[in-house]
């Protein structure tokens, strides 16, 4: 077996099949040509994409079925797999890509949303004099600059503050961050700088001010990870790659080499997950880019293959945007257990994470309450005591599985770098594993280089440096203004469309429904507090969305921003998708059920529901209990011990407020723990106790009842929208 340790500048080669190809009979080291870090304008070398728009999924399936043999078949539709497909097809290779779920359904959509070189990896490189770590950081900083260049609509530089609470740490961290700038060289986004205590608090007013001596600000990149992954896959499809999601590899195909008598992998038996239909896809070379499932595919090739992937779980949480400034992130370089926590503005919300712990491999990772509380506790340490960090303000939470490459006997995943490896089996299966989101392009280049060399494919050098991804070429920061002027969209919606689809935003705008209002003219929202519109559902189907989960999590990012909002939007999304895809009522019901299960387990809704259960303790002072009982009895006029929709309607009518029955049902259902259609006094007291403890926030029933009590004689309208949507 051959084994590359692929770090930019050096390749380590082991014996076996690759050694025989290279004419090496023993382990040897050789140095590759250093890659020129200067940008290459891809348009000079490439023709325009063969397709103006990506072909439909049905057309792609026909291509997969009817092509006698591809040059390269890529398994895995994450960032690296999609990158491999784009790299191969732009070299002129006949390329196929299959993914068992949706593009970016795994780790690639569950990242910290940063495009970075890795400040802590540079620290390790310096402290341990590790040249390999240094090269990895330098490579990542080059890739960071390239990604910001080729997808400007989906990515942008982000200043990140490193608060300093001890005087001796100020020069220590300053030197480290300046070295980070220095290693980036011409790819440095903006120079880092030092802030005094007062200036730091101006930029980040919610920061813990006690003992703060100053701060250092440096720059990294931030992106919309799932949309970026999708843009890579769509770009590959436009250049001619046959790409298909929901295509599972059941087994690998092999043939016997007539010259050597050895078996060679020459394709895969694939199954359409949506229809159950199976067929063979043949290829001269197969690339395994399946992230955490790397060893699963390797064992399809060779059951005795040793594991090279050690999975690590990283949990993130999303909180309301008021927890951080709109354009400044925060880095906690040394948490209570030695991890690193980022606290970043993202999509007008605040993302915090991540954890780092060994985990089992699963298609459906679940964020644990322990990890959520760990992140909340670390956030509390860095925020002012004036800011109450509440468990109820967690709007969404998810766990992603990092596919770290390591010695399988190692127990400490935190000390493992994100270096990637290219492994070539005796039968010619190319495996690309490890690495990090930022370096997906160079990982893909290394994998395709290895495939070309081992399988004697005829192709030129990689051409993906400087190659614009879908939506990026004609994007500009003012593009959204044309959307407002030409189509009558709300400014917020137009900005969102431009930042999501780039120059393809006009196609979404053309599909937008008329609102029937004076303004906006078009663009009916899926949910009131987010700028996602119904036209995105129709357009998402053109982007290969096949399920409601695809739509709420990866075509839009609702599930990652607010699970309650995502659940509210689900019925309309399913209705729109059903209309476009001709779903019957049973199919719609299954989609709703599957999507709700996804929100419940994988996006933190389960943790939300556990904050208020029929076993929740009531920890209230006697005076508080009396106060809440009086409030409850204003609605329960008959002293039944419970309130129903009829009771709430009666109180609202007495103060001249109208509310539809469906909304009232939703409001009561949030608190109706035993689901008997009524809210009992004990359930109401459990709710108020949970609110006091910070485990629940934004309860519409609590807000409605409090406001009604205060305004029974004033006759003012009662707000019932979610208060920041927390739970």
XYZ file of C-alpha atoms in Angstrom:
727
model
C 0.000 0.000 0.000
C 1.231 3.478 -0.797
C 0.840 6.273 1.683
C 1.322 9.982 0.908
C 1.687 12.528 3.682
C 0.529 15.374 1.489
C 1.697 18.708 2.816
C 2.327 21.508 0.350
C 5.962 21.318 -0.680
C 6.635 17.704 0.359
C 5.198 14.259 -0.355
C 6.144 11.226 1.670
C 5.925 8.010 -0.335
C 5.611 4.492 1.025
C 6.298 1.204 -0.728
C 3.874 -0.988 -2.621
C 1.910 -0.125 -5.721
C 2.912 3.539 -5.943
C 6.562 2.728 -5.296
C 6.566 0.334 -8.250
C 5.037 3.004 -10.482
C 7.712 5.490 -9.437
C 10.490 2.924 -9.777
C 11.221 2.892 -6.059
C 11.924 -0.337 -4.240
C 12.110 1.149 -0.781
C 10.714 4.062 1.234
C 12.051 7.340 -0.059
C 11.513 11.047 0.286
C 11.364 13.428 -2.583
C 10.490 17.078 -2.859
C 7.835 18.322 -5.192
C 8.160 21.536 -7.076
C 6.956 24.369 -4.907
C 3.596 25.552 -6.164
C 3.635 29.147 -7.315
C 1.417 30.990 -4.843
C 0.676 33.804 -7.292
C -2.879 33.756 -8.579
C -3.592 32.225 -11.958
C -6.436 33.761 -13.923
C -8.261 30.582 -14.832
C -10.035 32.141 -17.819
C -6.706 32.277 -19.672
C -6.472 28.488 -19.659
C -10.062 27.272 -19.676
C -12.938 27.452 -22.087
C -16.270 28.588 -20.713
C -18.323 25.975 -18.809
C -20.017 23.512 -21.155
C -23.376 24.138 -19.453
C -24.839 27.582 -18.792
C -26.821 25.965 -15.983
C -26.172 22.650 -14.199
C -28.110 19.828 -15.908
C -31.081 18.385 -14.010
C -30.551 15.461 -11.656
C -32.449 13.215 -14.077
C -30.087 14.192 -16.909
C -27.089 13.548 -14.664
C -28.380 10.076 -13.775
C -28.756 9.242 -17.464
C -25.168 10.343 -18.064
C -23.948 8.156 -15.199
C -25.865 5.180 -16.578
C -25.030 5.578 -20.247
C -21.343 6.532 -20.125
C -19.282 3.442 -20.893
C -16.331 4.566 -18.764
C -15.331 7.713 -16.915
C -11.746 8.718 -16.295
C -12.431 9.453 -12.628
C -15.312 8.551 -10.323
C -15.348 10.519 -7.063
C -17.221 9.082 -4.069
C -18.345 11.772 -1.647
C -20.035 15.135 -2.221
C -18.511 17.119 0.619
C -16.083 19.988 0.066
C -13.138 17.722 -0.776
C -15.082 15.344 -3.029
C -16.727 18.207 -4.898
C -13.306 19.835 -5.155
C -11.861 16.641 -6.652
C -14.625 16.575 -9.266
C -14.038 20.225 -10.182
C -10.258 19.775 -10.346
C -10.542 16.674 -12.547
C -13.166 17.985 -14.969
C -11.328 21.270 -15.523
C -8.230 19.280 -16.533
C -10.267 17.697 -19.317
C -10.918 14.376 -17.557
C -14.303 12.684 -17.954
C -15.552 12.945 -14.370
C -18.383 11.551 -12.239
C -19.323 12.377 -8.644
C -21.764 10.450 -6.428
C -22.943 11.256 -2.897
C -25.129 8.962 -0.763
C -26.952 11.886 0.888
C -27.045 15.526 -0.171
C -24.057 17.659 -1.114
C -22.518 19.009 2.108
C -24.899 16.964 4.271
C -22.084 15.852 6.554
C -19.130 17.642 8.128
C -18.835 20.270 5.390
C -22.059 22.019 6.488
C -21.334 21.765 10.226
C -18.104 23.731 10.529
C -17.180 26.878 12.473
C -17.765 28.782 9.185
C -14.163 30.041 9.191
C -11.687 30.047 6.311
C -8.457 30.132 8.253
C -4.845 29.109 8.365
C -4.976 28.022 11.990
C -3.459 30.325 14.609
C -3.074 27.483 17.107
C -1.370 25.251 14.514
C 1.215 27.970 13.907
C 1.768 28.166 17.651
C 2.391 24.402 17.747
C 4.713 24.647 14.744
C 6.820 27.271 16.501
C 6.791 25.704 19.970
C 7.676 22.247 18.642
C 9.816 23.400 15.687
C 7.465 21.379 13.477
C 8.148 22.235 9.822
C 5.206 20.096 8.695
C 2.735 22.131 10.747
C 4.323 25.327 9.431
C 3.873 24.235 5.830
C 0.280 23.277 6.509
C -0.462 26.752 7.921
C 1.244 28.454 4.978
C -0.704 26.313 2.528
C -3.977 27.060 4.334
C -3.296 30.810 4.273
C -2.754 30.643 0.512
C -5.978 28.663 0.106
C -7.803 31.148 2.337
C -6.887 33.981 -0.024
C -7.879 31.948 -3.075
C -11.279 31.006 -1.651
C -12.064 34.621 -0.772
C -11.157 35.497 -4.355
C -13.182 32.847 -6.205
C -16.389 33.076 -4.142
C -16.606 36.707 -2.971
C -20.377 36.514 -2.508
C -20.127 33.636 -0.040
C -17.039 34.725 1.890
C -15.453 37.809 3.432
C -12.615 38.785 5.789
C -13.609 38.868 9.458
C -11.725 40.671 12.255
C -11.338 38.449 15.322
C -10.502 39.841 18.743
C -8.243 38.059 21.176
C -8.892 39.674 24.610
C -5.908 39.835 26.974
C -6.317 39.750 30.750
C -2.654 39.562 31.852
C -0.001 42.116 30.908
C 2.641 39.523 30.075
C 0.291 37.898 27.546
C 0.029 41.064 25.449
C 3.530 40.878 23.882
C 3.329 37.061 23.771
C 0.109 36.993 21.746
C 1.153 40.032 19.683
C 4.295 38.275 18.478
C 2.300 35.132 17.624
C -0.338 37.037 15.657
C 2.286 39.104 13.824
C 3.998 35.864 12.804
C 0.618 34.716 11.452
C 0.531 37.855 9.277
C 4.140 37.276 8.256
C 3.562 33.656 7.206
C 0.592 34.795 5.095
C 2.904 37.192 3.255
C 1.166 38.711 0.229
C -1.953 36.715 1.151
C -2.375 38.622 4.440
C -5.949 39.934 4.482
C -5.314 42.934 6.735
C -2.584 43.658 9.246
C -3.325 42.770 12.876
C -3.310 45.497 15.523
C -3.430 46.092 19.280
C -6.329 47.757 21.080
C -6.310 49.465 24.467
C -8.886 48.386 27.030
C -11.220 51.278 26.222
C -10.975 50.730 22.457
C -11.539 46.989 22.892
C -14.749 47.697 24.802
C -15.867 50.124 22.101
C -15.546 47.389 19.485
C -16.915 44.601 21.726
C -19.050 46.301 24.433
C -20.390 43.036 25.835
C -16.845 41.880 26.729
C -15.876 41.112 30.333
C -14.117 44.319 31.431
C -12.693 43.254 34.829
C -8.902 42.792 34.608
C -8.974 43.392 30.836
C -5.693 45.020 29.814
C -6.255 45.214 26.053
C -6.864 43.100 22.979
C -5.295 42.025 19.713
C -7.318 41.944 16.501
C -6.343 39.781 13.537
C -8.131 38.790 10.333
C -9.337 35.472 8.971
C -12.056 34.587 6.482
C -15.660 33.539 7.067
C -18.064 31.816 4.690
C -21.421 30.122 4.254
C -20.031 26.577 4.304
C -22.927 24.543 2.886
C -23.579 27.059 0.111
C -19.836 27.129 -0.671
C -19.780 23.340 -0.957
C -22.836 23.458 -3.200
C -21.203 26.133 -5.371
C -18.187 23.858 -5.911
C -20.422 20.926 -6.918
C -22.578 23.095 -9.209
C -19.482 24.562 -10.854
C -18.168 21.041 -11.504
C -21.545 20.152 -13.061
C -21.441 23.234 -15.287
C -17.976 22.242 -16.520
C -19.310 18.818 -17.496
C -18.961 16.540 -14.467
C -21.808 14.048 -13.994
C -22.766 14.834 -10.405
C -25.593 13.182 -8.475
C -26.663 13.345 -4.856
C -28.599 10.530 -3.179
C -26.500 7.967 -5.046
C -25.077 5.403 -2.643
C -22.072 3.236 -3.470
C -23.126 -0.330 -2.663
C -19.861 -1.997 -3.680
C -16.702 -1.379 -5.673
C -16.202 -2.968 -9.085
C -12.910 -4.668 -9.941
C -11.206 -6.098 -13.001
C -8.065 -8.179 -13.392
C -5.145 -6.390 -15.004
C -4.099 -8.648 -17.956
C -0.458 -7.531 -17.687
C 0.123 -7.939 -13.949
C -2.696 -10.305 -13.009
C -3.634 -8.035 -10.078
C -7.118 -6.740 -9.342
C -7.851 -3.077 -10.067
C -10.815 -1.016 -8.862
C -12.644 0.163 -11.979
C -15.911 1.662 -10.774
C -18.755 1.200 -8.343
C -22.199 -0.342 -8.086
C -24.470 2.613 -7.280
C -27.987 2.796 -5.890
C -30.396 5.693 -6.326
C -31.533 6.194 -2.726
C -34.749 7.907 -3.877
C -35.955 5.162 -6.243
C -33.959 2.076 -5.237
C -32.652 1.589 -8.778
C -29.110 0.174 -9.056
C -26.576 0.342 -11.879
C -22.817 0.233 -12.454
C -20.668 3.314 -12.973
C -17.332 2.350 -14.506
C -14.172 4.452 -14.310
C -10.450 4.117 -14.852
C -9.892 5.508 -11.373
C -11.997 5.816 -8.194
C -11.308 8.527 -5.590
C -12.598 7.973 -2.060
C -13.385 11.385 -0.520
C -15.939 10.365 2.096
C -14.636 12.212 5.158
C -15.525 10.349 8.364
C -16.588 7.329 6.276
C -13.154 7.001 4.660
C -12.444 3.604 6.199
C -15.870 2.243 5.232
C -15.051 2.631 1.539
C -11.474 1.438 2.049
C -12.802 -1.763 3.592
C -15.073 -2.273 0.552
C -11.816 -2.479 -1.380
C -9.849 -4.475 1.204
C -11.527 -5.908 4.291
C -8.173 -6.117 6.071
C -7.313 -2.429 5.539
C -6.181 -0.725 8.742
C -8.166 2.294 9.878
C -6.511 5.630 9.135
C -9.338 7.938 10.272
C -10.039 8.857 13.881
C -13.287 10.844 14.131
C -13.658 13.805 16.456
C -16.945 15.527 17.318
C -17.229 19.297 17.274
C -20.387 20.899 18.676
C -21.501 24.452 17.849
C -24.398 26.551 19.094
C -26.188 29.563 17.590
C -27.397 32.432 19.779
C -29.142 35.746 19.024
C -27.127 38.383 17.196
C -27.032 40.731 20.189
C -24.466 38.489 21.886
C -21.713 39.788 19.575
C -20.977 42.850 17.418
C -22.082 42.566 13.791
C -18.546 42.591 12.405
C -16.173 41.402 15.114
C -15.504 37.867 16.316
C -13.857 36.654 19.509
C -11.255 33.959 20.146
C -10.822 32.294 23.527
C -7.305 30.804 23.155
C -7.324 28.787 26.367
C -10.598 27.418 27.704
C -10.949 25.677 31.045
C -9.892 22.372 29.484
C -7.349 23.699 26.993
C -9.577 23.885 23.933
C -10.127 26.906 21.680
C -13.550 28.560 21.467
C -14.641 30.940 18.720
C -17.499 33.382 19.252
C -18.466 34.805 15.861
C -21.170 36.848 14.128
C -22.719 34.799 11.322
C -25.829 35.440 9.233
C -26.887 38.129 11.751
C -26.725 35.578 14.563
C -23.863 34.531 16.863
C -22.134 31.188 16.486
C -20.067 29.709 19.319
C -17.894 26.596 19.287
C -16.324 24.207 19.106
C -15.738 21.178 21.270
C -13.243 18.452 20.376
C -13.795 14.914 21.607
C -13.534 11.351 20.219
C -16.797 10.014 18.812
C -18.363 7.121 16.977
C -19.022 7.504 13.260
C -22.675 8.100 12.442
C -24.697 9.672 9.644
C -26.750 11.558 12.240
C -24.528 13.136 14.939
C -26.417 14.668 17.854
C -25.232 17.630 19.971
C -25.126 16.681 23.648
C -26.443 18.840 26.467
C -23.037 18.514 28.152
C -21.249 20.073 25.174
C -23.850 22.827 24.828
C -23.421 23.780 28.478
C -19.616 23.635 28.182
C -19.733 26.224 25.387
C -22.204 28.400 27.325
C -19.965 28.347 30.396
C -16.936 29.398 28.361
C -18.944 32.199 26.773
C -19.993 33.413 30.240
C -16.332 33.713 31.225
C -15.697 36.246 28.470
C -18.903 38.285 28.512
C -19.820 41.076 30.899
C -21.887 40.168 33.936
C -24.458 42.612 32.553
C -25.135 40.076 29.794
C -27.076 37.101 31.116
C -26.012 34.079 29.059
C -29.156 31.943 29.069
C -29.567 28.345 28.005
C -32.895 29.395 26.556
C -31.137 31.648 24.037
C -29.637 28.704 22.167
C -31.487 28.873 18.857
C -29.829 25.848 17.231
C -27.047 23.387 17.975
C -25.268 20.786 15.886
C -22.430 18.303 15.975
C -20.008 17.755 13.113
C -17.581 14.847 12.791
C -14.051 15.866 11.845
C -12.242 13.179 9.824
C -8.850 13.473 11.500
C -6.054 11.274 10.206
C -3.963 9.710 12.934
C -2.451 6.620 14.422
C -5.580 4.610 15.400
C -4.030 3.963 18.836
C -3.939 7.701 19.633
C -6.519 8.797 22.199
C -5.926 12.551 22.087
C -7.654 14.104 19.060
C -6.989 17.663 20.211
C -3.273 17.407 19.427
C -3.843 16.194 15.869
C -3.305 18.666 13.049
C -5.504 18.893 9.975
C -2.781 17.568 7.631
C -4.200 15.495 4.813
C -3.019 12.218 3.362
C -3.412 10.549 -0.002
C -3.528 6.763 0.255
C -3.331 4.411 -2.745
C -4.366 0.814 -2.207
C -2.890 -2.203 -4.006
C -5.955 -2.220 -6.267
C -5.595 1.459 -7.146
C -8.299 3.031 -4.950
C -7.232 6.634 -4.258
C -8.228 7.876 -0.800
C -7.976 11.511 0.234
C -8.482 11.968 3.985
C -7.908 14.436 6.791
C -7.260 18.075 6.038
C -9.642 20.944 6.761
C -12.325 22.928 4.952
C -9.957 25.735 3.968
C -7.560 23.413 2.131
C -10.178 21.464 0.154
C -8.798 22.731 -3.184
C -5.178 21.738 -2.566
C -6.354 18.400 -1.171
C -8.322 17.811 -4.360
C -5.304 18.779 -6.461
C -3.082 16.288 -4.586
C -5.653 13.513 -4.957
C -6.124 14.067 -8.690
C -2.349 14.357 -9.201
C -1.945 10.966 -7.532
C -4.758 9.490 -9.654
C -3.216 10.786 -12.887
C 0.237 9.450 -12.023
C -0.871 6.027 -10.784
C -3.441 5.355 -13.511
C -1.519 7.017 -16.367
C -4.343 9.401 -17.195
C -3.748 12.084 -19.802
C -4.351 15.471 -18.212
C -2.657 18.789 -17.606
C -1.910 20.594 -14.354
C -4.579 21.729 -11.908
C -6.446 24.832 -13.041
C -8.630 25.616 -10.041
C -6.537 28.426 -8.523
C -8.407 31.589 -9.489
C -11.343 29.696 -11.031
C -14.556 31.464 -9.999
C -17.213 29.328 -8.379
C -20.853 29.590 -9.435
C -22.223 33.049 -8.695
C -18.869 34.700 -8.066
C -17.687 35.986 -11.436
C -20.059 38.948 -11.911
C -20.888 39.584 -8.262
C -20.283 43.020 -6.788
C -20.990 44.510 -3.339
C -23.689 46.723 -4.878
C -25.437 43.981 -6.856
C -28.305 43.904 -4.346
C -29.274 47.478 -5.266
C -30.182 46.344 -8.791
C -32.361 43.614 -7.269
C -34.239 46.217 -5.241
C -34.604 48.601 -8.169
C -35.389 46.094 -10.913
C -37.643 43.671 -9.045
C -39.056 45.534 -6.049
C -37.501 43.290 -3.396
C -36.985 44.355 0.212
C -33.439 45.591 0.782
C -32.778 42.878 3.391
C -34.036 40.156 1.049
C -32.020 41.552 -1.864
C -28.831 41.617 0.235
C -29.457 38.032 1.295
C -30.023 36.835 -2.278
C -26.880 38.582 -3.517
C -24.804 37.114 -0.674
C -26.217 33.615 -1.245
C -26.453 33.269 -5.021
C -24.074 35.960 -6.277
C -24.741 36.839 -9.897
C -27.386 34.064 -10.006
C -29.590 36.101 -7.620
C -31.436 37.594 -10.602
C -32.708 34.142 -11.555
C -34.155 33.698 -8.054
C -35.708 37.172 -8.198
C -37.436 36.306 -11.493
C -39.170 33.410 -9.727
C -40.349 35.538 -6.774
C -44.088 35.723 -6.157
C -46.003 38.987 -6.075
C -46.787 39.974 -2.479
C -49.961 41.944 -3.210
C -48.569 44.812 -1.108
C -47.402 48.265 -2.102
C -43.928 47.275 -0.904
C -42.176 44.945 -1.369
C -43.609 44.188 -4.793
C -42.268 40.609 -4.897
C -40.653 38.207 -2.451
C -42.976 36.368 -0.068
C -40.999 35.327 3.012
C -40.983 31.765 4.313
C -40.858 33.040 7.890
C -41.186 36.645 9.027
C -37.869 37.239 10.808
C -35.561 35.771 8.137
C -35.019 37.012 4.558
C -35.590 33.615 2.908
C -38.340 33.755 0.272
C -40.549 31.150 -1.393
C -38.751 31.526 -4.731
C -35.656 29.989 -3.144
C -37.525 26.716 -2.713
C -38.250 26.562 -6.449
C -34.686 27.540 -7.295
C -33.315 25.072 -4.731
C -34.820 22.213 -6.717
C -32.740 23.362 -9.705
C -29.758 23.077 -7.328
C -30.518 19.368 -6.780
C -32.537 19.733 -3.550
C -34.572 16.526 -3.232
C -35.938 16.660 0.320
C -37.315 19.177 2.805
C -34.174 18.656 4.922
C -32.044 19.722 1.955
C -34.050 22.918 1.756
C -34.080 23.960 5.426
C -30.455 23.093 6.127
C -28.347 23.536 2.991
C -30.224 25.523 0.287
C -31.429 27.877 2.995
C -29.703 27.827 6.405
C -32.848 28.125 8.529
C -32.197 24.928 10.493
C -28.736 26.187 11.457
C -30.026 29.602 12.502
C -33.255 28.894 14.368
C -34.897 25.481 14.642
C -38.247 26.923 15.666
C -38.325 29.171 12.613
C -37.329 26.209 10.439
C -40.182 24.137 11.860
C -42.636 26.975 11.206
C -41.496 27.220 7.580
C -41.628 23.464 6.974
C -45.305 23.054 5.953
C -45.024 25.773 3.305
C -41.684 24.431 2.061
C -43.130 20.929 1.722
C -46.171 22.336 -0.069
C -44.002 24.213 -2.573
C -41.663 21.261 -3.127
C -44.602 18.914 -3.484
C -46.055 21.124 -6.198
C -42.767 21.211 -8.131
C -41.875 17.527 -7.642
C -45.420 16.085 -7.862
C -45.466 14.629 -4.353
C -48.657 12.954 -3.165
C -50.052 13.544 0.323
C -48.283 10.510 1.826
C -44.940 11.699 0.460
C -45.542 15.168 1.927
C -46.316 13.655 5.330
C -43.127 11.575 5.223
C -41.072 14.633 4.316
C -42.556 16.612 7.197
C -41.903 13.794 9.643
C -38.311 13.272 8.468
C -37.523 16.992 8.588
C -38.986 17.390 12.068
C -36.961 14.411 13.254
C -33.849 16.027 11.773
C -34.552 19.266 13.660
C -35.358 17.384 16.850
C -32.250 15.217 17.024
C -29.531 16.774 14.856
C -30.204 20.498 15.221
C -30.786 20.785 18.954
C -34.587 20.769 19.167
C -34.410 17.752 21.481
C -32.210 19.696 23.894
C -34.684 22.555 23.664
C -37.650 20.394 24.556
C -35.798 18.869 27.499
C -35.485 22.316 29.101
C -39.200 22.182 29.880
C -40.723 18.783 30.666
C -43.408 17.436 32.925
C -40.570 16.514 35.321
C -39.138 20.046 35.450
C -38.706 21.382 38.969
C -40.586 24.447 40.160
C -38.011 26.608 41.944
C -39.915 29.797 42.706
C -40.238 31.973 45.776
C -43.662 31.853 47.483
C -44.247 35.482 46.442
C -43.497 34.593 42.810
C -45.853 31.615 42.951
C -48.659 33.828 44.242
C -47.989 36.411 41.513
C -48.017 33.823 38.741
C -51.140 32.148 40.130
C -52.985 35.476 39.976
C -51.861 35.928 36.375
C -52.993 32.400 35.505
C -56.406 32.883 37.126
C -57.084 35.980 35.022
C -57.298 33.508 32.140
C -58.768 30.603 34.136
C -61.816 32.570 35.280
C -63.795 29.381 36.046
C -61.067 28.092 38.388
C -60.784 24.840 36.411
C -57.053 24.534 37.089
C -56.198 24.777 33.388
C -56.609 27.126 30.435
C -57.598 26.377 26.845
C -57.694 28.277 23.565
C -61.229 29.406 24.468
C -59.963 31.005 27.708
C -57.185 32.873 25.909
C -59.559 34.040 23.166
C -61.992 35.350 25.790
C -59.305 37.503 27.453
C -58.008 38.775 24.123
C -61.512 39.707 22.964
C -62.046 41.659 26.186
C -59.154 43.914 25.204
C -60.147 44.009 21.511
C -57.316 41.829 20.191
C -57.936 39.308 17.415
C -55.737 36.258 16.851
C -56.361 33.286 14.590
C -57.004 29.907 16.178
C -53.991 28.177 14.554
C -51.581 30.700 16.089
C -53.181 30.288 19.501
C -52.942 26.519 19.199
C -49.206 26.784 18.413
C -48.654 29.111 21.380
C -50.385 26.800 23.870
C -48.776 23.691 22.383
C -45.309 25.043 23.250
C -46.204 24.770 26.947
C -48.692 21.873 26.902
C -46.238 19.263 28.204
C -48.610 16.310 28.428
C -50.251 17.233 25.081
C -53.836 17.095 26.329
C -54.898 20.311 24.619
C -54.750 22.498 27.719
C -52.166 24.256 29.889
C -52.465 23.342 33.540
C -51.375 25.557 36.439
C -48.438 23.278 37.212
C -47.239 23.470 33.585
C -47.465 27.270 33.699
C -45.442 27.411 36.936
C -42.840 25.056 35.426
C -42.584 27.422 32.460
C -42.096 30.501 34.637
C -39.503 28.689 36.752
C -37.567 27.663 33.629
C -37.687 31.261 32.379
C -36.294 32.563 35.667
C -33.422 30.072 35.469
C -32.641 31.126 31.903
C -33.331 27.678 30.464
C -36.253 29.012 28.411
C -36.591 32.403 26.743
C -38.995 33.982 24.312
C -42.040 31.923 25.365
C -44.948 33.435 23.475
C -47.505 32.293 26.068
C -45.545 33.869 28.927
C -45.192 37.142 27.007
C -48.855 37.134 25.985
C -50.160 36.486 29.513
C -47.872 39.058 31.099
C -48.798 41.710 28.544
C -52.517 40.919 28.844
C -52.351 41.240 32.618
C -50.649 44.621 32.359
C -52.966 45.939 29.650
C -56.420 44.603 30.408
C -57.634 48.131 30.998
C -55.431 49.883 28.437
C -56.729 48.028 25.376
C -53.342 47.921 23.587
C -52.276 45.226 21.088
C -50.309 42.288 22.445
C -47.117 41.242 20.593
C -46.953 37.495 20.019
C -43.929 37.109 17.733
C -41.071 35.075 19.139
C -38.754 37.179 21.289
C -35.506 36.462 19.383
C -36.755 32.919 18.913
C -34.820 31.413 21.794
C -35.585 28.258 23.642
